[in-house]
Short mmCIF file of C-alpha atoms in Angstrom, two decimals:
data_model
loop_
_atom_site.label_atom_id
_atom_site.label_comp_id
_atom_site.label_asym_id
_atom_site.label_seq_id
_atom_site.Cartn_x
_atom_site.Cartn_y
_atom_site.Cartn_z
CA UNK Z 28 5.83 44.08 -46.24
CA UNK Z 29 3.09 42.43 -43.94
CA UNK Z 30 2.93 38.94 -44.42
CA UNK Z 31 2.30 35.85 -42.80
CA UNK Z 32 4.97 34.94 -41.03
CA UNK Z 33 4.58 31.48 -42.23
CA UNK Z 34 7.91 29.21 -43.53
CA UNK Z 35 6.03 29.16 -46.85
CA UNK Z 36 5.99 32.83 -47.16
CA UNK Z 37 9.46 33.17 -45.49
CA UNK Z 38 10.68 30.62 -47.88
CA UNK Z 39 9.13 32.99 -51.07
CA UNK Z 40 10.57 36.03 -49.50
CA UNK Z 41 13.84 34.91 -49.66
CA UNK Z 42 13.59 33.42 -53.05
CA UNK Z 43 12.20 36.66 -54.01
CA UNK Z 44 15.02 38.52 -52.36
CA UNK Z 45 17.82 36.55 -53.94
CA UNK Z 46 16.38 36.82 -57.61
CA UNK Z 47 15.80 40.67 -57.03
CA UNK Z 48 19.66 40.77 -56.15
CA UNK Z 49 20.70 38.76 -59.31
CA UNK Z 50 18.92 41.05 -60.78
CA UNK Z 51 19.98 44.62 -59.66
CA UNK Z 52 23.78 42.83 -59.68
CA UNK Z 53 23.09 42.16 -63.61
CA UNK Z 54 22.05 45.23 -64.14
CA UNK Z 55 24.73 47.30 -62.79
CA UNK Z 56 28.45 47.76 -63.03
CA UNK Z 57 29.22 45.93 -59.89
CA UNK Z 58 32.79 44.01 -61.55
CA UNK Z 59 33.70 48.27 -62.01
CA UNK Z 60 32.91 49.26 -58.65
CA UNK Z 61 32.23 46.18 -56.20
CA UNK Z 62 32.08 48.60 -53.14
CA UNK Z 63 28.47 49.95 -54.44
CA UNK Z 64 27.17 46.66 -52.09
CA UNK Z 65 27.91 49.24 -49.25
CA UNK Z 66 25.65 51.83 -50.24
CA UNK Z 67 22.16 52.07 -49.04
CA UNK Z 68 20.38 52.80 -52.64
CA UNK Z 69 22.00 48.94 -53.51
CA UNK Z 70 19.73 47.67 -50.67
CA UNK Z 71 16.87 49.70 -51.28
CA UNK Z 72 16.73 48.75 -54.65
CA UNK Z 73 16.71 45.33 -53.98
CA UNK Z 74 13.85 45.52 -51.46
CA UNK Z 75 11.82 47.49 -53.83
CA UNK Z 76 12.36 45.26 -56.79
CA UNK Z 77 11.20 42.68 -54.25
CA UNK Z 78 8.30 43.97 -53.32
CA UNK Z 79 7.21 44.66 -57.09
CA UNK Z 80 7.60 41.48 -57.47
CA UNK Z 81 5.89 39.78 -54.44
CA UNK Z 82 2.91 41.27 -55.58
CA UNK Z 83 3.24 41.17 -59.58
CA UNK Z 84 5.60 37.80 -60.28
CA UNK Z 85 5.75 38.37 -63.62
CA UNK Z 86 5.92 42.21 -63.40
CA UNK Z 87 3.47 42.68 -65.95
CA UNK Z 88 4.06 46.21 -66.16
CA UNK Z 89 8.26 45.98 -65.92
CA UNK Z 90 10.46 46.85 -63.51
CA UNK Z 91 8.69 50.22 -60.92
CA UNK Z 92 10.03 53.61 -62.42
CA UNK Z 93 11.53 53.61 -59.07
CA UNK Z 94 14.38 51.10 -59.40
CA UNK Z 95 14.97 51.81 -62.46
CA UNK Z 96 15.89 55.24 -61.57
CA UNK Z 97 18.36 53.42 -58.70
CA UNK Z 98 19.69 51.04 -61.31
CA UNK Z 99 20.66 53.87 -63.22
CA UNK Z 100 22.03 56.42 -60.18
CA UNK Z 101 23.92 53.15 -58.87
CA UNK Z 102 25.55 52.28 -62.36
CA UNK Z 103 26.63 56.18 -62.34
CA UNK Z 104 28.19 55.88 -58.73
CA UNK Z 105 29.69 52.64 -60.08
CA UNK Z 106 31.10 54.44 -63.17
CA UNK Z 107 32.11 57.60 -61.33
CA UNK Z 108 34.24 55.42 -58.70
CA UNK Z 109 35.39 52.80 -60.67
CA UNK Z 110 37.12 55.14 -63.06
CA UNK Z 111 39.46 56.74 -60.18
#
């Protein structure tokens, strides 16, 4: 993302970031298979549900076909692993 790199912006960023985790965390398995945290789709989703909402807050049109499709290849990793 190019923003300002103003505290105000930094500040929303980080807000952003932090309710985009909650979110992916809520929506996955993570109690089954903790380790997913590790893996670079967890971060990537994140960032992208971040972004989606920096620019929509109230992601008027959901969540981008994009994380959902993470969301649901993470909660398969989780499922896969946690079951060994």
């Amino acid at each position: 993302m190019h923003i300002d790199q103003t505290d105000e912006e930094l500040a929303t960023v980080k807000a952003l970031l932090s309710g985009s985790q909650a979110i992916i965390d809520d929506s996955i398995e993570l109690a089954t298979y903790p380790a997913i945290v590790d893996n670079p789709l967890y971060t990537r989703a994140i960032i992208t549900l971040c972004q989606a909402m920096y620019y929509d807050r109230n992601l008027a049109n959901g969540q981008p076909k994009a994380v959902v499709l993470m969301v649901d290849h993470l909660n398969a990793i989780c499922l896969t692993k946690g079951a060994n």
